[in-house]
């Protein structure tokens, strides 16, 4: 009996050992696939290991599956598995709480994400650091329903689940084309291929770039020089598939210390119709990745991303300057205005604007596309491009043709499988908006009740009214004009001279300059009194201050325009001081105004200068009445009467 029990125990131990060994085998295979970045295969091995009856470590297996789904950019599945991981409260590591919070943003659960961020930073003893991520979540909540006027359409370029970047080339684009269509069940690799654009978001069948450029694994993120004779791109550092330490050291195989097949930036040159084998450039290292190159228009600066040490965290953006004809200088980090503790990727420069993707700046989740103004060697604070360029998933690899107002970017926003697609965007031509304020040119006050009519003018010269309105008491005028259309705008008011402007279909800068202040002279009316502001005299003198000359020039222009009228220029004082003194001073000041206008060319016979002293007060501020300085100021004035 004892022998039977003993044998049974041995059988059970052998069974358990066999299962554990089998599970360990699947775990090791999964780890090997993960190290090779073959995440689809890794996830299958991990799931088999987890489903075995005897579990090596359920927490560790759950962690591996969660991490692998994250690397596959399958954010829905990753969020689900990170949620399972969070249930292991005794074993859970703070890092995975942070990852879980990021993933919750990817599925637009921003309020829940705020709680996880707080939990993470409390756990690591930096509670104040959660404020930044709470602000990011609040920004996403506030902006998620705002959409720019941009048309975005998915192209027919099939990228096999992963989009590895693209660039304009000839009449289309060069992009990373999968070597196989079986990308849903296994990891596929990519070659750079050209496809001609035939219509909006539609491309002809692609063909791999000829020559020795493409290798066994990844080629992606192409960037061409201006003349398209040289190409920079990302590729694997080696084609070796067996990772044996001795062989790596002996043959100098380009693998990291951890055995990872790291990524380098390569340069290829066009030789006739073919492309030469890629050459690793001087910025690369076996200790870190260098990826996503962009070569500037002059060919002297190369932007790229790298996870090299002493950055801000994750992948940072760098640039390197060309030294001599072939060497690249020491990489320069773009600094804290651009880089965050998370990943910044896919730099692209158009004129003086840097576009890039970031996971650490204020966005909707995942990687969002940002832009920053380049000022010498510094960069302005990044601005999120907003929707529809960005989503809560990953949006990246932005390129633009500003002249034709279209471009491309990649995103995994569609579906729940994490697959990328290439999208084309078209920026509609926005109308010109011209704003101005209708102003009485003499009194400098806004004109209410000015009738504004806007006409479209056809090629034949016929006119059709498209807008009509009258100004309010603020005198504001706003005209919205289509591009490439000629307009006529007319202004009418019974008390002011009529005006009209022709607005050309193109080159509108001159006419736009006429707006801002729309100045109108009043139509002369007999005995109408016009108060003229901005005429000043030296204290207790009749000498006109130089600051008054612009206002006097306007009166001179008004009198020249209305050459058949005569006017009285009168000066007035407040009640302070003796009445006789005020009368004499005001009369001298009125005659000073007349003298100035005569010198500007107005006939003496058309002008009368008269001082009234304190005889015509406009308020209660007579002698012995207490008034403020502002109230007395109302009485110190120059007036013109036709």
XYZ file of C-alpha atoms in Angstrom:
642
model
C 0.000 0.000 0.000
C 2.791 2.429 0.973
C 4.593 1.569 -2.258
C 1.458 2.416 -4.294
C 1.096 5.786 -2.512
C 4.762 6.529 -3.062
C 4.472 5.645 -6.748
C 1.392 7.839 -7.039
C 3.267 10.765 -5.521
C 6.133 10.221 -7.960
C 3.691 10.127 -10.885
C 2.052 13.339 -9.702
C 5.428 15.049 -9.271
C 6.491 13.946 -12.734
C 3.190 15.265 -14.134
C 3.512 18.560 -12.341
C 7.133 18.870 -13.385
C 6.195 18.096 -16.993
C 3.428 20.713 -17.016
C 5.674 23.284 -15.373
C 8.402 22.505 -17.875
C 5.927 22.866 -20.737
C 4.695 26.134 -19.336
C 8.265 27.331 -18.857
C 8.975 26.386 -22.442
C 6.080 28.554 -23.680
C 7.177 31.362 -21.369
C 10.743 31.224 -22.718
C 9.498 31.178 -26.308
C 7.267 34.132 -25.550
C 10.191 36.025 -24.027
C 12.339 35.221 -27.054
C 9.673 36.503 -29.405
C 9.229 39.616 -27.247
C 12.973 40.307 -27.376
C 12.815 40.041 -31.177
C 9.837 42.486 -31.149
C 7.632 39.713 -32.561
C 4.746 40.638 -30.302
C 1.960 38.740 -32.081
C 3.838 35.471 -31.635
C 4.799 36.409 -28.067
C 1.190 36.992 -27.018
C 0.175 33.516 -28.208
C 2.957 31.808 -26.251
C 2.173 33.808 -23.108
C -1.515 32.906 -23.306
C -0.679 29.201 -23.607
C 1.588 29.460 -20.579
C -1.127 31.224 -18.587
C -3.771 28.628 -19.468
C -1.725 25.691 -18.153
C -3.201 24.036 -15.071
C -0.133 24.647 -12.931
C 0.832 28.290 -13.097
C 4.434 29.440 -12.797
C 3.307 32.938 -11.609
C -0.097 34.212 -12.582
C 0.926 37.794 -11.803
C 4.044 37.625 -13.987
C 2.138 36.015 -16.849
C -0.637 38.618 -16.655
C 2.028 41.336 -16.640
C 3.714 39.895 -19.732
C 0.434 39.689 -21.655
C -0.576 43.209 -20.621
C 2.811 44.623 -21.704
C 2.700 42.785 -25.014
C -0.766 44.078 -25.879
C 0.539 47.570 -25.132
C 3.437 47.000 -27.520
C 0.894 45.882 -30.134
C -0.957 49.188 -29.603
C -4.131 47.202 -28.977
C -5.215 49.628 -26.297
C -8.607 48.097 -25.579
C -7.075 44.672 -24.844
C -4.136 46.229 -23.017
C -6.495 48.261 -20.784
C -8.420 45.079 -19.981
C -5.249 43.179 -19.007
C -3.796 46.076 -17.034
C -7.090 46.145 -15.169
C -6.542 42.476 -14.298
C -2.984 43.285 -13.292
C -4.223 45.976 -10.904
C -6.186 43.310 -9.007
C -2.918 41.808 -7.757
C -2.769 44.513 -5.105
C -0.069 42.796 -3.045
C 2.301 42.262 -5.979
C 1.410 45.187 -8.231
C 4.288 47.551 -9.046
C 3.713 51.346 -9.256
C 5.028 51.479 -12.837
C 2.066 49.454 -14.034
C -0.388 51.796 -12.315
C 1.107 54.611 -14.407
C 0.868 52.531 -17.597
C -2.748 51.717 -16.723
C -3.536 55.437 -16.336
C -2.022 56.174 -19.756
C -4.087 53.380 -21.319
C -7.279 54.718 -19.738
C -6.600 57.974 -21.611
C -6.306 55.931 -24.824
C -9.872 54.717 -24.337
C -11.070 58.216 -23.266
C -11.684 57.338 -19.610
C -10.035 60.556 -18.481
C -11.679 60.903 -15.065
C -10.694 57.344 -14.105
C -7.184 58.012 -15.426
C -6.828 61.039 -13.109
C -7.446 58.762 -10.129
C -4.801 56.256 -11.284
C -2.232 59.003 -11.863
C -2.800 60.235 -8.316
C -2.488 56.675 -6.994
C 0.807 56.186 -8.839
C 2.462 59.434 -7.725
C 1.285 58.890 -4.150
C 2.866 55.414 -4.286
C 6.265 56.773 -5.356
C 6.158 59.617 -2.844
C 5.688 62.494 -5.331
C 2.012 63.457 -4.914
C 2.490 66.957 -6.382
C 3.746 65.446 -9.670
C 0.245 64.136 -10.455
C -0.921 67.721 -11.103
C 0.634 67.741 -14.584
C -1.227 64.601 -15.646
C -4.487 65.785 -14.124
C -4.085 68.944 -16.233
C -3.523 66.793 -19.339
C -6.743 64.854 -18.605
C -8.655 68.095 -17.995
C -7.318 69.498 -21.286
C -8.536 66.394 -23.138
C -11.988 66.667 -21.544
C -12.239 70.359 -22.485
C -11.073 69.899 -26.097
C -12.361 66.473 -27.149
C -15.448 67.933 -28.883
C -13.606 70.714 -30.752
C -12.934 69.843 -34.404
C -10.925 71.824 -36.995
C -12.207 72.424 -40.511
C -9.990 69.773 -42.086
C -11.066 66.899 -44.329
C -9.485 63.575 -43.295
C -9.854 60.413 -45.404
C -8.238 56.976 -45.010
C -6.049 56.114 -48.000
C -5.918 52.765 -49.770
C -2.252 52.242 -48.824
C -2.207 48.963 -46.883
C 0.472 49.045 -44.189
C -0.082 45.613 -42.690
C -1.128 46.775 -39.266
C 1.952 48.926 -38.606
C 2.624 52.232 -40.314
C 6.337 52.977 -40.420
C 6.197 56.518 -41.795
C 6.222 58.022 -45.282
C 7.545 60.938 -47.313
C 6.659 62.696 -50.540
C 8.453 61.263 -53.567
C 7.943 62.065 -57.252
C 4.154 62.103 -57.862
C 3.268 60.127 -54.762
C 4.871 58.798 -51.608
C 7.410 56.284 -50.383
C 6.135 54.308 -47.414
C 6.807 51.070 -45.522
C 5.099 48.214 -47.309
C 4.645 44.835 -45.536
C 6.425 41.877 -47.076
C 3.386 39.677 -46.365
C -0.377 40.135 -46.088
C -0.565 37.679 -43.177
C -0.058 40.409 -40.581
C -2.949 39.438 -38.311
C -1.404 36.141 -37.146
C 2.325 36.772 -37.267
C 4.894 39.548 -37.291
C 5.684 40.824 -40.773
C 8.570 43.007 -41.876
C 8.613 46.043 -44.133
C 10.316 47.305 -47.268
C 10.327 50.862 -48.560
C 8.077 51.126 -51.616
C 6.846 53.858 -53.981
C 3.214 54.437 -54.914
C 1.889 57.117 -57.252
C -1.107 59.182 -56.155
C -3.940 58.952 -58.669
C -6.738 60.765 -56.791
C -7.688 62.019 -53.344
C -6.523 59.329 -50.889
C -6.156 56.840 -53.782
C -2.806 55.410 -54.891
C -1.705 53.081 -57.658
C -0.192 49.705 -56.774
C 3.187 50.110 -55.098
C 6.576 48.726 -55.995
C 9.547 48.185 -53.707
C 12.411 50.624 -54.251
C 14.947 48.870 -56.495
C 18.512 48.202 -55.435
C 20.169 46.981 -52.235
C 18.375 49.261 -49.766
C 15.847 46.796 -48.304
C 17.055 44.065 -45.915
C 15.404 41.210 -43.999
C 13.669 43.189 -41.227
C 12.366 46.746 -40.959
C 12.915 49.703 -43.233
C 10.775 52.724 -42.418
C 10.375 56.481 -41.831
C 11.921 57.618 -45.131
C 13.133 61.195 -45.579
C 14.458 62.424 -48.930
C 16.810 65.297 -49.632
C 15.363 68.143 -51.699
C 16.627 66.752 -55.026
C 15.535 63.221 -53.975
C 18.995 61.796 -54.691
C 19.638 60.751 -51.092
C 17.437 58.973 -48.580
C 17.570 58.657 -44.794
C 15.533 55.958 -43.086
C 15.262 53.672 -40.033
C 16.365 50.027 -40.123
C 17.493 47.195 -37.883
C 21.149 47.255 -36.888
C 21.734 43.630 -37.949
C 20.113 40.794 -39.875
C 21.360 38.201 -37.373
C 18.541 36.035 -35.994
C 20.420 33.863 -33.443
C 21.484 35.704 -30.314
C 24.606 33.902 -29.008
C 26.717 36.061 -26.715
C 30.089 34.700 -27.827
C 29.301 35.142 -31.497
C 28.004 38.669 -30.885
C 31.221 39.696 -29.119
C 33.536 37.890 -31.517
C 32.009 39.239 -34.707
C 30.980 42.655 -33.391
C 27.330 42.098 -34.268
C 25.222 45.221 -33.696
C 23.131 44.069 -30.730
C 22.547 45.857 -27.440
C 23.832 44.474 -24.116
C 20.364 43.009 -23.600
C 20.525 41.206 -26.943
C 18.048 43.550 -28.639
C 18.230 44.164 -32.363
C 18.325 47.921 -32.028
C 17.379 50.477 -34.670
C 19.722 52.768 -36.583
C 19.398 55.661 -39.019
C 20.752 54.773 -42.463
C 21.696 56.742 -45.555
C 21.156 55.467 -49.097
C 22.096 57.159 -52.354
C 20.379 56.943 -55.713
C 22.491 55.265 -58.372
C 20.674 55.523 -61.684
C 17.280 53.929 -61.065
C 18.477 51.963 -58.022
C 19.279 52.707 -54.393
C 22.547 51.734 -52.732
C 22.802 49.575 -49.618
C 22.075 51.629 -46.526
C 25.036 52.976 -44.586
C 24.754 53.474 -40.819
C 25.603 57.093 -39.974
C 27.720 58.435 -37.121
C 24.924 59.266 -34.680
C 24.136 55.562 -34.093
C 25.179 53.329 -31.191
C 24.708 49.745 -30.004
C 23.504 51.091 -26.647
C 20.350 52.877 -27.830
C 17.978 53.357 -30.763
C 18.173 56.200 -33.279
C 15.005 56.441 -35.351
C 12.608 58.598 -37.419
C 15.094 60.773 -39.361
C 14.127 63.984 -41.144
C 16.612 65.825 -43.366
C 16.106 69.582 -43.736
C 15.693 71.328 -47.082
C 19.316 72.491 -47.185
C 20.578 69.014 -46.239
C 22.669 70.339 -43.347
C 20.557 69.317 -40.363
C 19.147 65.919 -39.502
C 16.359 65.646 -36.945
C 15.717 62.253 -35.335
C 14.455 60.554 -32.164
C 16.502 58.527 -29.720
C 16.290 56.900 -26.299
C 19.951 57.648 -25.621
C 20.901 58.259 -21.958
C 20.574 61.635 -20.205
C 17.470 62.678 -22.116
C 14.211 63.812 -20.574
C 12.755 60.284 -20.685
C 11.585 57.768 -23.277
C 12.428 58.895 -26.813
C 13.553 62.522 -27.180
C 13.980 64.581 -30.336
C 17.506 65.577 -31.381
C 19.250 67.175 -34.314
C 22.724 66.768 -35.739
C 24.555 69.216 -37.992
C 26.513 68.179 -41.049
C 30.246 68.630 -40.508
C 32.216 68.630 -43.710
C 30.780 66.594 -46.573
C 29.913 63.338 -44.855
C 30.220 63.500 -41.051
C 27.387 64.248 -38.660
C 28.112 66.226 -35.498
C 27.249 65.487 -31.892
C 23.461 65.160 -31.374
C 21.749 68.162 -29.758
C 18.655 67.578 -27.615
C 15.784 69.892 -28.614
C 15.243 70.722 -24.965
C 12.458 70.795 -22.427
C 10.149 72.956 -24.541
C 9.716 69.969 -26.877
C 10.730 66.854 -24.965
C 8.935 65.325 -21.987
C 9.490 62.331 -19.706
C 7.542 60.230 -22.229
C 8.101 59.712 -25.979
C 8.581 62.385 -28.665
C 8.803 60.971 -32.192
C 8.527 61.539 -35.963
C 9.991 65.044 -36.447
C 9.051 66.851 -39.670
C 10.032 70.402 -40.615
C 8.094 72.606 -43.016
C 9.642 76.049 -43.476
C 10.025 77.409 -39.915
C 7.617 74.965 -38.249
C 8.510 71.705 -36.520
C 5.822 69.019 -36.468
C 6.221 65.979 -34.241
C 4.303 63.445 -32.163
C 4.364 63.370 -28.386
C 2.923 61.227 -25.623
C 3.945 63.615 -22.841
C 2.415 66.963 -23.844
C -1.242 67.945 -23.469
C -3.192 65.620 -25.743
C -6.086 63.214 -26.046
C -4.122 60.053 -25.183
C -1.456 58.052 -26.986
C 0.726 60.053 -29.360
C -0.683 63.355 -30.630
C 0.670 65.574 -33.405
C 2.050 68.950 -32.315
C 3.673 71.927 -33.991
C 6.300 74.364 -32.747
C 7.787 77.495 -34.321
C 11.534 77.305 -34.980
C 13.275 80.515 -33.907
C 17.011 80.292 -34.640
C 17.976 77.192 -32.630
C 15.124 77.398 -30.125
C 11.535 76.185 -30.265
C 8.256 77.706 -29.117
C 5.904 75.878 -26.754
C 4.222 73.051 -28.703
C 0.627 73.459 -29.838
C -1.631 70.425 -30.232
C -3.078 70.318 -33.773
C -6.409 69.184 -32.314
C -9.000 66.993 -33.964
C -9.396 65.528 -36.565
C -5.605 65.262 -36.857
C -5.482 63.776 -33.368
C -7.489 61.152 -31.505
C -7.223 59.285 -28.205
C -5.070 56.657 -29.979
C -1.691 57.183 -31.712
C -1.381 59.862 -34.399
C 2.029 60.371 -35.964
C 4.212 60.576 -39.075
C 2.739 63.928 -40.168
C 3.873 65.400 -43.512
C 2.383 68.389 -45.350
C 2.438 70.059 -48.765
C 1.482 73.586 -47.711
C 1.365 74.926 -51.251
C -1.345 72.477 -52.284
C -2.845 72.348 -48.761
C -2.791 68.593 -48.240
C -0.682 65.953 -46.534
C -0.665 62.651 -44.666
C -0.391 61.181 -41.202
C -0.720 57.725 -39.662
C -3.093 56.617 -36.920
C -4.449 53.491 -35.237
C -7.717 55.264 -34.354
C -9.908 52.847 -36.312
C -11.161 49.607 -34.725
C -9.943 47.845 -31.587
C -7.016 45.848 -33.003
C -4.409 48.592 -32.847
C -3.638 48.501 -36.588
C -2.310 51.663 -38.202
C -3.644 53.271 -41.351
C -2.337 56.130 -43.462
C -4.738 59.076 -43.728
C -4.801 61.973 -46.166
C -5.904 65.403 -44.985
C -7.016 68.328 -47.127
C -7.196 71.843 -45.709
C -10.104 73.807 -47.206
C -9.401 77.382 -48.234
C -10.885 79.502 -45.490
C -12.550 82.775 -46.513
C -10.874 86.103 -45.856
C -12.377 87.946 -42.912
C -11.924 91.723 -43.049
C -12.793 93.811 -39.993
C -12.937 97.555 -39.474
C -14.562 100.331 -37.437
C -16.484 103.169 -39.110
C -15.222 106.453 -37.581
C -16.263 110.104 -37.873
C -12.989 111.495 -39.140
C -13.354 114.816 -37.338
C -14.725 113.741 -33.959
C -13.057 110.296 -34.012
C -16.252 108.721 -32.656
C -17.832 105.490 -34.055
C -20.615 105.886 -36.606
C -23.929 104.197 -35.873
C -26.378 103.378 -38.665
C -23.860 103.196 -41.532
C -25.428 100.997 -44.222
C -22.956 98.447 -45.594
C -23.693 96.470 -48.772
C -21.484 93.698 -50.153
C -21.786 92.617 -53.807
C -20.220 89.690 -55.662
C -18.955 90.773 -59.081
C -19.068 88.198 -61.886
C -16.559 87.879 -64.728
C -19.011 89.766 -66.944
C -19.179 92.635 -64.451
C -22.708 92.011 -63.145
C -23.254 92.553 -59.425
C -25.250 90.458 -56.965
C -25.771 91.586 -53.381
C -24.687 88.926 -50.870
C -24.766 90.818 -47.554
C -26.350 93.974 -46.157
C -26.296 95.391 -42.618
C -26.047 98.614 -40.593
C -23.426 99.378 -37.974
C -24.273 99.456 -34.262
C -23.123 102.141 -31.854
C -19.643 100.580 -31.857
C -19.290 101.188 -35.617
C -17.915 97.682 -36.249
C -17.818 96.305 -39.801
C -17.049 92.638 -40.596
C -16.953 91.196 -44.125
C -16.439 87.508 -44.940
C -15.098 87.060 -48.464
C -14.685 83.869 -50.488
C -11.328 83.214 -52.087
C -10.949 83.945 -55.818
C -14.125 86.083 -56.007
C -14.257 89.809 -56.834
C -16.385 92.016 -54.569
C -17.732 95.556 -54.313
C -18.534 97.036 -50.885
C -20.481 100.283 -50.464
C -21.013 102.490 -47.383
C -23.916 104.946 -47.019
C -25.122 107.246 -44.248
C -27.211 110.391 -44.736
C -24.873 112.354 -42.492
C -21.565 111.269 -44.057
C -19.920 111.110 -47.444
C -20.555 107.837 -49.278
C -17.660 105.501 -50.042
C -17.106 102.271 -51.959
C -14.244 99.794 -52.391
C -13.554 97.248 -55.086
C -12.065 94.101 -53.569
C -10.070 92.026 -56.095
C -10.364 88.255 -56.378
C -6.636 87.852 -55.693
C -3.896 89.863 -53.970
C -6.092 91.583 -51.414
C -3.357 92.923 -49.134
C -3.790 96.568 -50.245
C -7.529 96.600 -49.709
C -7.212 94.857 -46.360
C -4.864 97.668 -45.321
C -7.659 100.215 -45.973
C -9.755 98.513 -43.341
C -9.109 98.791 -39.644
C -10.292 102.391 -39.244
C -12.858 103.307 -41.916
C -12.859 107.114 -41.851
C -15.814 109.196 -43.037
C -16.236 112.966 -43.203
C -19.618 114.334 -42.065
C -21.712 116.125 -44.699
C -21.780 119.877 -43.859
C -25.068 121.161 -42.383
C -25.682 124.848 -41.779
C -25.290 125.872 -38.113
C -24.330 122.320 -37.098
C -21.785 122.428 -34.304
C -19.010 119.825 -34.307
C -16.883 119.380 -31.186
C -13.249 118.809 -32.058
C -11.208 116.784 -29.600
C -7.433 116.577 -29.447
C -6.652 120.289 -29.854
C -4.459 121.399 -26.961
C -2.740 124.648 -25.934
C 0.130 125.495 -23.631
C -0.975 126.310 -20.088
C -2.551 129.797 -19.879
C -1.378 130.506 -23.446
C -2.769 130.539 -26.976
C 0.168 128.510 -28.367
C -1.077 125.322 -30.053
C 0.704 122.156 -28.912
C 2.341 120.031 -31.616
C 0.187 117.043 -30.602
C -2.822 118.969 -31.967
C -1.493 119.175 -35.545
C -3.045 115.852 -36.766
C -6.530 117.025 -35.697
C -6.005 120.384 -37.416
C -4.845 118.587 -40.577
C -8.147 116.700 -40.618
C -10.088 120.012 -40.402
C -7.983 121.397 -43.237
C -8.739 118.300 -45.339
C -12.464 118.632 -44.542
C -12.512 122.292 -45.621
C -10.589 121.503 -48.802
C -13.061 118.724 -49.629
C -16.015 121.060 -48.975
C -14.671 124.192 -50.672
C -18.017 126.069 -50.757
C -18.519 126.352 -46.980
C -17.460 128.904 -44.367
C -16.914 127.957 -40.739
C -16.608 129.563 -37.351
C -13.849 128.145 -35.137
C -14.724 128.866 -31.530
C -12.733 128.319 -28.355
C -14.266 127.816 -24.902
C -12.953 127.760 -21.330
C -14.267 126.501 -18.004
C -15.619 128.851 -15.322
C -12.502 128.995 -13.201
C -10.721 132.353 -13.299
C -12.218 135.740 -14.142
C -14.736 135.981 -16.957
C -12.852 138.729 -18.772
C -9.569 136.805 -18.681
C -11.242 133.643 -19.953
C -12.867 135.580 -22.792
C -9.567 137.118 -23.909
C -7.697 133.786 -23.678
C -10.354 131.885 -25.640
C -10.432 134.549 -28.356
C -6.652 134.339 -28.769
C -6.856 130.551 -28.968
C -9.613 130.644 -31.605
C -7.556 133.031 -33.723
C -4.485 130.749 -33.320
C -6.519 127.908 -34.837
C -7.619 130.138 -37.732
C -4.026 131.273 -38.314
C -2.836 127.641 -38.445
C -5.505 126.731 -41.023
C -4.637 129.753 -43.189
C -1.007 128.614 -43.216
C -2.196 125.175 -44.378
C -3.855 126.777 -47.456
C -7.419 127.565 -46.379
C -8.654 131.003 -47.513
C -8.954 133.608 -44.726
C -12.369 134.626 -46.060
C -13.809 131.206 -45.172
C -12.755 131.313 -41.522
C -14.024 133.141 -38.464
C -12.269 132.757 -35.108
C -14.156 133.691 -31.984
C -13.657 133.114 -28.278
C -16.614 132.680 -25.953
C -14.769 132.219 -22.680
C -17.125 130.635 -20.150
C -20.326 131.893 -21.793
C -21.366 128.534 -23.338
C -20.792 125.940 -20.651
C -22.020 122.441 -21.547
C -22.739 121.385 -17.965
C -23.590 122.753 -14.504
C -20.072 123.901 -13.684
C -20.659 127.666 -13.436
C -19.001 129.938 -10.913
C -19.183 128.777 -7.291
C -20.398 125.277 -8.323
C -18.164 122.463 -7.073
C -17.101 120.217 -9.992
C -14.451 117.617 -10.711
C -11.521 118.195 -13.043
C -13.199 115.896 -15.572
C -16.370 117.997 -15.544
C -14.384 121.234 -16.017
C -12.503 119.541 -18.892
C -15.800 119.118 -20.781
C -16.085 122.903 -21.033
C -12.521 123.458 -22.313
C -13.017 122.740 -26.014
C -12.768 123.868 -29.639
C -15.858 123.712 -31.855
C -16.540 124.203 -35.535
C -19.877 125.572 -36.876
C -20.732 125.673 -40.567
